[in-house]
Coordinates of C-alpha atoms and ligand atoms in Angstrom, one line a residue:
Chain A
M121 CA -0.8 -15.6 18.5
S122 CA -0.4 -19.1 17.2
A123 CA -1.1 -20.5 20.6
E124 CA -4.6 -19.2 20.6
A125 CA -5.3 -19.6 16.9
A126 CA -8.2 -21.7 16.0
P127 CA -7.5 -25.2 14.8
L128 CA -6.8 -25.3 11.1
T129 CA -10.0 -25.9 9.2
A130 CA -7.9 -27.0 6.2
A131 CA -4.4 -28.2 5.9
P132 CA -2.3 -26.1 3.4
S133 CA -2.9 -27.7 0.1
A134 CA -0.3 -29.1 -2.3
A135 CA -0.5 -25.9 -4.3
V136 CA 0.4 -23.9 -1.3
A137 CA 3.3 -26.2 -0.5
A138 CA 4.5 -25.7 -4.1
I139 CA 4.5 -22.0 -3.6
L140 CA 6.4 -22.2 -0.4
G141 CA 8.9 -24.7 -1.8
R142 CA 9.8 -22.9 -5.0
H143 CA 13.2 -22.1 -3.8
R144 CA 14.1 -25.8 -3.7
L145 CA 16.1 -27.1 -6.7
R146 CA 14.2 -29.3 -9.1
A147 CA 15.6 -31.8 -11.5
V148 CA 14.7 -29.9 -14.7
E149 CA 16.9 -27.0 -13.5
A150 CA 19.9 -29.2 -14.4
L151 CA 18.8 -29.2 -18.1
P152 CA 20.6 -26.0 -19.2
W153 CA 23.8 -27.1 -17.6
L154 CA 23.6 -30.6 -19.2
C155 CA 23.0 -29.0 -22.6
A156 CA 25.9 -26.7 -22.1
G157 CA 28.2 -29.5 -21.0
L158 CA 27.1 -31.7 -23.9
G159 CA 27.6 -28.9 -26.3
F160 CA 31.3 -28.6 -25.2
F161 CA 32.0 -32.2 -26.2
A162 CA 29.6 -32.7 -29.1
L163 CA 30.2 -29.4 -31.0
P164 CA 33.9 -28.5 -30.6
D165 CA 33.8 -26.4 -33.8
Y166 CA 31.1 -24.1 -32.4
L167 CA 32.7 -23.2 -29.1
A168 CA 33.1 -19.5 -30.1
L169 CA 29.4 -19.3 -30.8
G170 CA 28.8 -21.2 -27.6
S171 CA 30.7 -18.7 -25.5
Q172 CA 28.7 -15.9 -27.0
I173 CA 25.5 -17.7 -26.3
L174 CA 26.5 -18.1 -22.6
I175 CA 27.4 -14.5 -22.4
M176 CA 24.2 -13.3 -23.9
T177 CA 22.3 -15.6 -21.6
L178 CA 24.0 -13.9 -18.6
F179 CA 23.2 -10.5 -20.1
A180 CA 19.5 -11.5 -20.6
M181 CA 19.3 -13.0 -17.1
S182 CA 20.6 -9.7 -15.7
L183 CA 17.8 -7.9 -17.7
D184 CA 15.2 -10.3 -16.3
L185 CA 16.0 -9.2 -12.8
V186 CA 15.1 -5.6 -13.5
L187 CA 12.5 -6.1 -16.2
G188 CA 10.9 -9.4 -15.4
Y189 CA 11.0 -9.2 -11.6
A190 CA 11.2 -5.5 -10.6
G191 CA 9.1 -4.4 -13.6
I192 CA 11.6 -1.7 -14.6
V193 CA 11.3 -1.4 -18.3
T194 CA 14.7 -0.4 -19.8
L195 CA 15.9 0.1 -23.4
G196 CA 19.4 0.9 -22.4
H197 CA 20.8 -2.1 -20.7
A198 CA 23.7 -2.1 -23.1
A199 CA 25.1 0.8 -21.1
F200 CA 26.1 -1.6 -18.4
F201 CA 27.2 -4.4 -20.7
G202 CA 29.3 -1.9 -22.7
T203 CA 30.8 -0.3 -19.6
G204 CA 31.9 -3.8 -18.4
A205 CA 33.3 -4.6 -21.8
Y206 CA 35.3 -1.3 -22.1
V207 CA 36.6 -1.5 -18.5
A208 CA 37.9 -5.0 -19.1
G209 CA 39.4 -4.0 -22.4
I210 CA 41.1 -0.8 -21.0
L211 CA 42.4 -2.8 -18.0
A212 CA 43.9 -5.4 -20.2
L213 CA 45.5 -2.9 -22.5
H214 CA 47.1 -1.2 -19.5
G215 CA 48.7 -4.3 -18.2
W216 CA 45.9 -5.7 -16.0
S217 CA 45.5 -8.9 -17.9
E218 CA 44.5 -11.2 -15.0
P219 CA 40.9 -12.1 -16.1
I220 CA 39.0 -12.9 -12.9
S221 CA 40.0 -9.8 -11.0
A222 CA 39.4 -7.7 -14.1
L223 CA 35.9 -9.3 -14.4
A224 CA 35.2 -8.2 -10.8
I225 CA 36.4 -4.7 -11.4
A226 CA 34.3 -4.4 -14.6
G227 CA 31.3 -5.7 -12.7
A228 CA 31.8 -3.2 -9.9
A229 CA 32.2 -0.3 -12.3
A230 CA 29.0 -1.2 -14.1
G231 CA 27.2 -1.6 -10.8
L232 CA 28.4 1.8 -9.7
L233 CA 27.2 3.3 -12.9
G234 CA 23.9 1.5 -12.2
V235 CA 23.6 3.3 -8.9
A236 CA 24.7 6.7 -10.3
T237 CA 22.3 6.6 -13.3
G238 CA 19.6 4.7 -11.3
L239 CA 19.4 7.6 -8.8
I240 CA 18.2 9.7 -11.7
V241 CA 16.3 7.5 -14.1
L242 CA 14.4 5.5 -11.5
R243 CA 12.6 8.6 -10.4
A244 CA 10.7 8.3 -13.7
R245 CA 8.1 5.8 -14.6
G246 CA 6.7 4.3 -17.8
L247 CA 7.6 6.0 -21.0
A248 CA 9.8 8.6 -19.4
L249 CA 11.8 5.9 -17.7
L250 CA 12.2 4.1 -21.0
M251 CA 13.5 7.3 -22.7
L252 CA 15.9 8.0 -19.9
T253 CA 17.5 4.6 -20.0
L254 CA 17.8 4.9 -23.7
V255 CA 19.4 8.4 -23.4
V256 CA 21.9 7.1 -20.8
A257 CA 23.1 4.4 -23.2
E258 CA 23.2 6.7 -26.2
M259 CA 25.3 9.3 -24.2
L260 CA 27.7 6.6 -23.2
Q261 CA 28.1 5.4 -26.7
E262 CA 28.7 9.0 -27.9
A263 CA 31.3 9.5 -25.1
A264 CA 33.1 6.2 -26.1
N265 CA 33.1 7.4 -29.7
K266 CA 34.6 10.8 -28.7
L267 CA 37.2 9.5 -26.2
G268 CA 39.3 7.8 -28.9
W269 CA 42.5 8.0 -26.8
L270 CA 40.8 5.8 -24.2
T271 CA 38.4 3.6 -26.2
G272 CA 39.8 3.5 -29.7
G273 CA 36.8 5.3 -31.0
T274 CA 35.2 3.7 -34.0
D275 CA 38.2 1.3 -34.3
G276 CA 37.5 -0.1 -30.9
L277 CA 40.1 -1.7 -28.6
Q278 CA 42.3 -4.2 -30.4
G279 CA 45.4 -6.2 -29.5
I280 CA 43.9 -7.2 -26.1
T281 CA 45.8 -10.1 -24.4
I282 CA 44.4 -11.9 -21.5
A283 CA 46.6 -13.8 -19.1
P284 CA 46.0 -17.5 -18.6
L285 CA 42.9 -18.3 -16.5
L286 CA 44.0 -19.1 -12.9
G287 CA 47.5 -18.7 -14.2
R288 CA 47.2 -22.1 -15.9
F289 CA 44.7 -22.2 -18.8
D290 CA 45.5 -20.2 -21.9
F291 CA 42.7 -18.7 -23.9
D292 CA 43.2 -21.1 -26.8
L293 CA 42.4 -20.8 -30.4
F294 CA 39.5 -23.3 -30.2
G295 CA 37.8 -21.3 -27.5
R296 CA 37.8 -24.2 -25.0
T297 CA 39.0 -22.1 -22.1
A298 CA 36.7 -19.2 -23.1
Y299 CA 33.7 -21.5 -23.2
L300 CA 34.3 -23.2 -19.8
Y301 CA 35.2 -19.8 -18.3
S302 CA 32.0 -18.3 -19.6
L303 CA 30.0 -21.3 -18.4
A304 CA 31.5 -21.1 -14.9
V305 CA 30.7 -17.4 -14.6
L306 CA 27.2 -18.0 -15.9
L307 CA 26.7 -20.8 -13.4
L308 CA 27.8 -18.6 -10.5
A309 CA 25.7 -15.7 -11.6
W310 CA 22.7 -18.0 -12.0
W311 CA 23.2 -19.3 -8.5
L312 CA 23.3 -15.7 -7.2
V313 CA 20.2 -14.5 -9.2
R314 CA 18.3 -17.7 -8.2
R315 CA 19.0 -17.0 -4.5
I316 CA 17.9 -13.4 -5.0
V317 CA 14.6 -14.1 -6.7
H318 CA 13.6 -16.6 -4.0
S319 CA 14.7 -14.2 -1.2
P320 CA 12.3 -11.8 0.5
F321 CA 14.0 -9.1 -1.4
G322 CA 13.3 -10.9 -4.7
H323 CA 9.6 -11.3 -3.7
S324 CA 9.4 -7.7 -2.9
L325 CA 10.6 -6.9 -6.4
T326 CA 7.7 -8.8 -7.9
G327 CA 5.5 -6.8 -5.5
L328 CA 7.0 -3.6 -7.0
R329 CA 6.3 -4.9 -10.5
E330 CA 2.7 -5.6 -9.6
S331 CA 1.9 -2.5 -7.6
A332 CA 4.5 0.1 -6.4
I333 CA 1.7 2.0 -4.8
R334 CA 0.7 -0.9 -2.6
M335 CA 4.3 -1.6 -1.7
R336 CA 4.6 1.9 -0.4
A337 CA 1.3 1.4 1.5
I338 CA 2.8 -1.7 3.3
G339 CA 5.9 0.2 4.3
A340 CA 8.4 -0.8 1.6
P341 CA 11.2 1.7 0.8
V342 CA 10.3 1.5 -2.9
F343 CA 13.0 3.6 -4.4
R344 CA 15.8 2.0 -2.5
R345 CA 14.6 -1.5 -3.5
R346 CA 14.4 -0.6 -7.1
L347 CA 17.8 1.0 -7.0
R348 CA 19.4 -2.0 -5.4
A349 CA 17.9 -4.3 -8.1
Y350 CA 19.1 -2.0 -10.8
A351 CA 22.6 -1.9 -9.4
V352 CA 22.8 -5.7 -9.1
S353 CA 21.5 -6.2 -12.6
A354 CA 23.9 -3.6 -13.9
A355 CA 26.9 -5.3 -12.3
L356 CA 25.8 -8.7 -13.8
A357 CA 25.4 -7.0 -17.2
G358 CA 28.9 -5.5 -16.8
I359 CA 30.3 -8.9 -16.0
A360 CA 28.7 -10.3 -19.2
G361 CA 30.3 -7.4 -21.2
A362 CA 33.7 -8.0 -19.6
L363 CA 33.4 -11.7 -20.5
L364 CA 32.8 -10.8 -24.1
T365 CA 36.0 -8.6 -24.2
Q366 CA 38.1 -11.3 -22.5
T367 CA 36.9 -14.1 -24.7
T368 CA 37.0 -12.3 -28.0
Q369 CA 39.9 -10.0 -27.2
F370 CA 38.1 -7.1 -28.8
V371 CA 35.8 -4.2 -27.8
G372 CA 33.8 -2.2 -30.3
L373 CA 31.2 0.6 -30.0
Q374 CA 28.4 -1.8 -30.7
V375 CA 28.6 -3.1 -27.1
L376 CA 27.0 0.2 -26.1
S377 CA 24.5 0.3 -28.9
F378 CA 20.7 0.6 -28.9
E379 CA 20.7 -2.4 -31.2
L380 CA 22.3 -4.5 -28.4
S381 CA 19.8 -3.2 -25.8
G382 CA 17.0 -4.1 -28.2
T383 CA 18.4 -7.6 -29.0
V384 CA 18.8 -8.6 -25.4
L385 CA 15.2 -7.5 -24.8
V386 CA 14.0 -9.5 -27.7
M387 CA 15.9 -12.6 -26.4
L388 CA 14.3 -12.3 -23.0
V389 CA 10.8 -11.7 -24.3
L390 CA 11.2 -14.8 -26.6
G391 CA 12.2 -17.0 -23.7
G392 CA 9.7 -15.5 -21.2
I393 CA 10.2 -12.6 -18.7
G394 CA 10.1 -12.9 -15.0
R395 CA 10.9 -16.7 -14.9
L396 CA 14.6 -16.8 -14.4
Y397 CA 15.0 -19.3 -17.3
G398 CA 13.6 -17.2 -20.1
A399 CA 17.2 -16.0 -20.7
F400 CA 18.3 -19.7 -21.0
I401 CA 15.8 -20.3 -23.7
G402 CA 15.7 -17.0 -25.5
A403 CA 19.4 -16.2 -25.9
P404 CA 20.4 -19.6 -27.3
L405 CA 17.4 -19.7 -29.6
Y406 CA 18.0 -16.2 -30.9
M407 CA 21.8 -16.8 -31.4
I408 CA 21.4 -20.1 -33.1
A409 CA 18.6 -18.8 -35.3
Q410 CA 20.7 -15.8 -36.2
D411 CA 23.7 -18.1 -37.0
Q412 CA 21.7 -20.5 -39.1
L413 CA 19.3 -18.0 -40.8
A414 CA 22.1 -15.6 -41.5
K415 CA 23.8 -18.4 -43.4
Q416 CA 20.8 -19.5 -45.4
D417 CA 19.0 -16.2 -45.8
P418 CA 21.5 -13.4 -45.0
V419 CA 19.2 -10.7 -46.4
N420 CA 16.0 -11.5 -44.6
W421 CA 17.0 -13.3 -41.4
L422 CA 16.0 -10.4 -39.2
F423 CA 12.6 -10.6 -40.8
W424 CA 12.2 -14.3 -39.6
I425 CA 13.3 -13.3 -36.1
G426 CA 10.8 -10.5 -36.2
L427 CA 8.1 -12.9 -37.3
L428 CA 8.9 -15.3 -34.6
L429 CA 8.7 -12.5 -32.0
V430 CA 5.3 -11.3 -33.3
L431 CA 4.0 -14.9 -33.1
I432 CA 5.2 -15.1 -29.5
V433 CA 3.7 -11.9 -28.5
F434 CA 0.3 -12.7 -30.0
F435 CA 0.1 -16.4 -29.3
A436 CA 2.4 -17.1 -26.4
R437 CA 2.3 -14.3 -23.8
G438 CA 5.0 -15.2 -21.4
G439 CA 7.3 -16.3 -24.1
I440 CA 8.2 -19.9 -24.9
L441 CA 8.4 -20.8 -21.3
G442 CA 4.9 -19.4 -20.8
L443 CA 3.7 -21.6 -23.7
V444 CA 5.4 -24.7 -22.2
D445 CA 3.6 -23.9 -18.9
R446 CA 0.3 -23.8 -20.5
I447 CA 0.8 -27.0 -22.5
L448 CA 1.9 -28.8 -19.3
M449 CA -1.1 -27.5 -17.5
A450 CA -3.5 -28.6 -20.3
M451 CA -1.9 -32.0 -20.3
G452 CA -2.1 -32.3 -16.5
R453 CA -5.8 -31.4 -16.7
R454 CA -6.4 -34.1 -19.3
C455 CA -4.6 -36.7 -17.2
A456 CA -6.5 -35.7 -14.1
Chain B
M72 CA 3.6 24.1 18.9
R73 CA 0.8 22.3 20.7
L74 CA 0.0 23.5 24.2
D75 CA -2.5 20.7 24.9
M76 CA 0.0 17.8 24.3
P77 CA -1.2 14.8 26.3
A78 CA 0.8 14.0 29.5
S79 CA 1.3 10.3 28.7
P80 CA 1.5 8.6 25.4
A81 CA -1.1 6.1 26.6
A82 CA -3.7 8.9 26.7
A83 CA -2.8 10.1 23.2
P84 CA -5.4 9.3 20.5
A85 CA -4.5 6.7 18.0
L86 CA -4.8 9.3 15.3
E87 CA -5.2 13.0 15.3
T88 CA -5.2 15.8 12.7
R89 CA -5.3 19.5 13.2
G90 CA -6.0 22.1 10.5
L91 CA -5.2 19.6 7.8
A92 CA -5.5 21.4 4.5
K93 CA -4.7 20.6 0.9
S94 CA -5.4 22.2 -2.5
L95 CA -4.9 20.4 -5.8
G96 CA -4.8 22.6 -8.9
G97 CA -6.2 25.5 -6.9
I98 CA -9.2 23.5 -5.7
P99 CA -9.3 22.9 -1.9
I100 CA -9.9 19.2 -1.2
A101 CA -9.2 19.4 2.5
R102 CA -10.0 22.6 4.4
G103 CA -8.7 22.6 8.0
I104 CA -9.7 19.1 9.1
D105 CA -9.6 18.5 12.8
F106 CA -10.0 14.8 13.5
R107 CA -9.5 12.5 16.5
L108 CA -9.6 8.7 16.6
E109 CA -9.2 7.0 20.0
T110 CA -7.4 3.7 20.5
G111 CA -9.6 0.9 19.4
E112 CA -12.4 3.2 18.2
R113 CA -14.6 2.3 15.3
R114 CA -15.5 5.4 13.3
A115 CA -17.3 5.8 10.0
L116 CA -16.4 8.7 7.6
I117 CA -19.2 9.5 5.2
G118 CA -19.9 12.3 2.8
P119 CA -21.1 12.8 -0.8
N120 CA -19.0 11.9 -3.8
G121 CA -15.9 14.1 -4.1
A122 CA -16.2 15.3 -0.5
G123 CA -12.5 14.4 0.0
K124 CA -12.8 11.2 2.0
T125 CA -10.1 9.4 -0.1
S126 CA -8.0 12.5 -0.1
F127 CA -8.2 12.6 3.7
I128 CA -6.9 9.0 3.9
N129 CA -4.1 9.8 1.5
L130 CA -3.1 12.8 3.6
V131 CA -3.0 10.6 6.7
T132 CA -1.0 7.9 5.0
G133 CA 1.4 10.3 3.4
H134 CA 0.4 9.5 -0.1
L135 CA -0.5 13.2 -0.3
A136 CA 1.4 16.0 1.3
P137 CA -0.7 18.6 3.2
S138 CA -0.4 22.3 2.4
S139 CA -0.8 23.0 6.1
G140 CA -1.8 21.2 9.3
R141 CA -0.3 18.4 11.4
I142 CA -0.9 14.7 11.8
W143 CA -0.2 12.7 15.0
V144 CA -0.1 8.9 15.3
G145 CA -0.2 7.7 18.9
G146 CA 0.9 11.2 20.0
E147 CA 3.9 11.3 17.6
D148 CA 4.0 14.0 14.9
V149 CA 4.3 12.2 11.6
T150 CA 3.5 15.1 9.3
A151 CA 7.0 15.1 7.8
L152 CA 7.3 11.3 7.5
P153 CA 7.1 9.4 4.2
P154 CA 4.4 6.8 3.8
E155 CA 6.6 3.8 4.6
A156 CA 7.7 5.4 7.9
R157 CA 4.1 6.0 8.9
V158 CA 3.3 2.3 8.2
K159 CA 6.0 1.5 10.8
R160 CA 4.2 3.8 13.2
G161 CA 1.0 1.7 12.8
I162 CA -0.9 3.2 9.9
G163 CA -2.5 0.6 7.6
R164 CA -4.9 1.2 4.8
T165 CA -7.0 -0.3 2.0
F166 CA -7.8 1.2 -1.4
Q167 CA -11.1 2.2 -2.8
I168 CA -10.0 0.8 -6.2
N169 CA -8.3 -2.6 -5.8
T170 CA -4.6 -2.1 -5.5
L171 CA -3.3 -5.7 -5.3
F172 CA -0.4 -7.8 -6.5
A173 CA -2.7 -9.1 -9.2
A174 CA -0.4 -11.8 -10.7
L175 CA 0.7 -13.2 -7.4
S176 CA -1.2 -15.8 -5.3
V177 CA -3.4 -14.8 -2.4
L178 CA -0.8 -16.2 0.0
E179 CA 2.0 -14.2 -1.6
N180 CA -0.2 -11.1 -1.3
V181 CA -0.2 -11.4 2.5
L182 CA 3.4 -12.7 2.7
L183 CA 4.7 -9.4 1.3
P184 CA 3.2 -7.2 4.1
L185 CA 4.2 -9.8 6.7
S186 CA 7.8 -9.7 5.5
E187 CA 7.8 -5.9 5.6
R188 CA 6.4 -5.9 9.1
R189 CA 9.0 -8.3 10.3
G190 CA 11.7 -6.2 8.7
I191 CA 13.1 -9.1 6.6
A192 CA 11.9 -7.9 3.2
G193 CA 15.3 -6.4 2.3
R194 CA 17.1 -9.7 2.7
M195 CA 18.7 -10.9 -0.5
F196 CA 20.4 -14.1 0.2
R197 CA 18.1 -16.2 2.3
A198 CA 15.1 -18.1 0.9
A199 CA 11.9 -16.3 2.0
A200 CA 10.5 -19.7 3.1
A201 CA 13.3 -20.0 5.6
D202 CA 11.9 -17.4 7.9
A203 CA 10.3 -19.2 10.8
G204 CA 6.6 -18.9 11.1
L205 CA 6.2 -16.5 8.2
A206 CA 4.2 -18.8 6.0
E207 CA 2.2 -20.1 9.1
E208 CA 1.2 -16.6 10.0
G209 CA 0.1 -15.9 6.5
W210 CA -1.9 -19.1 6.3
A211 CA -3.5 -18.4 9.7
L212 CA -4.5 -15.0 8.5
L213 CA -6.1 -16.4 5.3
E214 CA -8.0 -18.9 7.4
R215 CA -9.3 -16.2 9.7
L216 CA -10.6 -14.3 6.6
G217 CA -11.9 -17.4 4.9
L218 CA -9.4 -17.0 2.1
A219 CA -7.5 -20.2 2.7
E220 CA -9.1 -22.2 0.0
D221 CA -8.0 -19.6 -2.6
A222 CA -4.4 -19.3 -1.1
A223 CA -2.7 -20.6 -4.2
R224 CA -4.8 -18.8 -6.8
P225 CA -3.6 -15.7 -8.5
V226 CA -5.5 -12.7 -7.1
R227 CA -6.6 -11.6 -10.5
E228 CA -8.6 -14.8 -11.0
L229 CA -10.7 -14.2 -7.9
P230 CA -14.2 -12.8 -8.0
Y231 CA -14.4 -9.1 -7.1
G232 CA -15.8 -9.6 -3.6
R233 CA -12.9 -12.0 -2.7
Q234 CA -10.4 -9.5 -4.0
R235 CA -11.9 -6.9 -1.6
L236 CA -11.2 -9.3 1.2
V237 CA -7.6 -9.6 0.0
E238 CA -7.4 -5.8 0.2
I239 CA -8.2 -6.1 3.9
A240 CA -6.0 -9.1 4.5
I241 CA -2.9 -7.2 3.2
A242 CA -3.7 -4.3 5.5
I243 CA -4.3 -6.5 8.6
A244 CA -1.1 -8.4 8.0
L245 CA 0.7 -5.2 9.0
R246 CA -1.0 -5.4 12.4
P247 CA -1.8 -1.7 12.3
K248 CA -2.8 0.4 15.2
V249 CA -5.0 2.6 12.9
L250 CA -6.7 0.9 10.0
L251 CA -8.1 3.2 7.2
L252 CA -10.7 1.4 5.1
D253 CA -11.7 3.2 1.9
E254 CA -15.1 1.8 0.9
P255 CA -14.1 -1.8 1.6
A256 CA -17.5 -3.3 0.4
A257 CA -18.2 -0.9 -2.5
G258 CA -19.5 -2.7 -5.5
V259 CA -19.7 -6.1 -3.7
P260 CA -22.9 -8.1 -3.8
S261 CA -24.7 -7.8 -0.5
A262 CA -24.1 -11.3 0.8
E263 CA -20.4 -10.9 0.3
A264 CA -20.5 -7.3 1.7
G265 CA -21.9 -8.9 4.9
I266 CA -18.9 -11.1 5.1
I267 CA -16.5 -8.2 4.7
I268 CA -18.3 -6.1 7.3
E269 CA -18.4 -9.0 9.8
T270 CA -14.6 -9.4 9.2
I271 CA -14.1 -5.7 10.0
A272 CA -16.4 -5.9 13.0
G273 CA -14.4 -8.9 14.3
L274 CA -11.0 -7.2 14.2
P275 CA -9.0 -7.1 17.4
R276 CA -10.3 -4.4 19.7
D277 CA -7.0 -2.6 20.0
I278 CA -7.1 -1.6 16.3
A279 CA -8.7 1.8 15.7
V280 CA -10.7 1.6 12.5
L281 CA -11.9 4.4 10.2
I282 CA -14.2 3.1 7.6
V283 CA -15.4 5.1 4.6
E284 CA -18.7 3.6 3.5
H285 CA -21.9 4.9 1.7
D286 CA -24.2 2.1 2.8
M287 CA -25.7 3.2 6.1
D288 CA -26.8 -0.3 7.1
L289 CA -23.2 -1.4 6.9
V290 CA -21.9 1.7 8.7
F291 CA -24.2 1.0 11.6
R292 CA -22.9 -2.5 12.0
V293 CA -19.4 -1.4 12.5
A294 CA -19.2 2.2 13.8
R295 CA -20.5 3.8 17.0
R296 CA -19.7 7.3 15.7
I297 CA -19.8 9.0 12.4
T298 CA -17.9 11.9 10.9
V299 CA -19.5 13.7 8.0
L300 CA -17.2 15.3 5.5
V301 CA -18.5 17.8 3.0
Q302 CA -16.4 19.7 0.5
G303 CA -13.2 19.0 2.3
A304 CA -14.4 20.1 5.8
V305 CA -15.9 18.2 8.7
L306 CA -19.6 19.2 8.8
V307 CA -20.6 17.3 11.9
E308 CA -19.7 14.4 14.1
G309 CA -21.9 12.2 16.3
T310 CA -23.7 8.9 16.9
P311 CA -25.6 7.4 14.0
S312 CA -29.0 8.6 15.4
E313 CA -27.6 12.1 15.8
I314 CA -26.3 12.1 12.3
A315 CA -29.5 10.7 10.9
A316 CA -31.5 13.4 12.6
D317 CA -29.1 16.3 11.7
P318 CA -30.9 18.7 9.3
R319 CA -27.5 19.8 7.7
V320 CA -26.6 16.3 6.9
R321 CA -30.1 15.7 5.5
A322 CA -29.7 18.9 3.4
V323 CA -26.4 17.7 2.0
Y324 CA -27.7 14.3 1.1
L325 CA -31.1 15.5 -0.1
G326 CA -29.4 18.1 -2.1
E327 CA -27.3 15.4 -3.6
A328 CA -30.3 13.3 -4.4
A329 CA -32.1 16.3 -5.9
A330 CA -29.2 17.2 -8.0
S331 CA -28.6 13.7 -9.4
Ligands
ATP740 N1 -5.1 14.0 -8.1 C1 -6.1 14.9 -8.0 N2 -5.9 16.1 -8.7 C2 -6.9 17.0 -8.7 N3 -8.1 16.8 -8.0 C3 -8.3 15.7 -7.4 C4 -7.3 14.7 -7.3 N4 -7.8 13.7 -6.6 C5 -9.0 14.0 -6.2 N5 -9.3 15.3 -6.6 C6 -10.5 16.0 -6.3 O1 -10.6 16.1 -5.0 C7 -11.9 16.0 -4.5 C8 -12.0 15.0 -3.5 O2 -11.8 13.7 -4.1 P1 -11.9 12.4 -3.2 O3 -11.5 11.3 -4.1 O4 -11.0 12.6 -2.0 O5 -13.4 12.3 -2.8 P2 -14.2 11.1 -2.1 O6 -14.9 11.7 -0.9 O7 -13.3 10.0 -1.8 O8 -15.2 10.7 -3.2 P3 -15.8 9.3 -3.6 O9 -17.0 9.1 -2.7 O10 -16.3 9.5 -5.0 O11 -14.8 8.3 -3.5 C9 -12.8 15.7 -5.8 O12 -13.3 16.9 -6.2 C10 -11.8 15.3 -6.8 O13 -12.2 15.6 -8.1
MG741 MG1 -13.1 8.1 -2.4

């Protein structure tokens, strides 16, 4: 075909080259990691908060894969986070205290749950899908509440001990090991998700988000693709939950709560959905704002978060990253 | 069981339906449609609003399941196959109402079907750009349709007429054997409609094309034969002049005009 193709009337433009080269690493993408590294040295008193930020970033990134890329709107992603958290906790309390293998098992368990529930909930669309994801998480929380012998019920799982990381690094009181461990896991997960979103599979997810009908009409196995995205996302969410268990040595019922599902959604929307880095903006911003506002205005801090969200939704569709994009574009136009 | 099964696949029509019927909510929208489209044929499907033209396309692609009847593509019975499997057999389509990947660039809109056709769309761990020749093929296709200058623009920013061209580009990217075009130029200003029709007329000769179109001038520029569908059934089939002279067709259209 190319042999007999007419000579190009126009060379692919710079904009086309940019689309085709999006999988290449750019310098700005080092920014989150520089900040995280800097934080380790500059803010040694805040490493516990830092670990939680990294964990929530991972959780929000997992949500981005289904919500931002595949367009699967879920209000029950805590189901997978919580499953990972409980699996890690139960493993540790039953003598499986090696953290990395436990993390993998927790991720696999959450991924399997993603397949099992996805087979049902992903048959629905729109509001019905939203309700089903919510129901799954609620049912799990109720089950965790009832199965006190396994989950500790409302008391949660306490007295968890985790063996030293790689057999050498104790989970110390200052949270240094926990922080670096969380950072390493986040880095690996980011690398994986980044590969996925720039793969043909990742592109087909954006196609599903834009028009599932058209995807069927071009021969895509729509349900299988959605299910696979859901399972990968669930596994990553489970890993985030397991990290929380291992770094805080505690699991409570709130890891399966609707509140957590909602919070992670808010974080992602704040940062910007479907852009991979929304989680890296939204989760830290939310967590730091929560930490600071809760100190200064413990009664109303949720109001301020809510106000920020409303402003974002009305004035910055696409979240903070969307806003940054538009500012950069406006500046570029003025310079040109 | 068919008794008149063609001896060799080469002789089989690109598309054939027999007794295709479908009711929705008790209302018949297809009533025993027998239809045959030869390899490389250009056929128009016309009929008044609500005649069932779009429904017929949806039955052929598998977006609708028939109540009874059978569908063959290249001699193979595809009646039980889901839409994605029929695409693999060579069925391509466009939509009467734009069904595009609106937020994605024009180039990405054609790269998606290209990846599906090449069977690489399920790959998770390799950059899409790494697939040899994929982007080049997409670019060449856009050039052929005069869409190259808009390649990097999000489809939703394009004027309606250009979006209709993207509809066709997505379908052609699949290199279908049977292309079903549902009013490809509807609502497009006549200058741009001309471009769309020329594009269709210039498609490779081995693609069988079925075009649903109301504008008779456009129909005549593409199709040698016309099938008239009325109330879910084939009323008549023939050359444009036969159709134009047919009293039943005139009655249907005149009745339409009188009623509205
Ligand atoms: N999902 C549906 N449920 C019930 N009835 C439907 C559905 N889709 C179409 N119909 C009915 O089926 C009939 C055929 O519709 P169809 O869209 O196939 O007609 P058409 O020939 O494409 O018309 P137009 O020229 O307006 O596009 C119409 O009476 C329509 O109201
Ligand atoms: Mg129609």
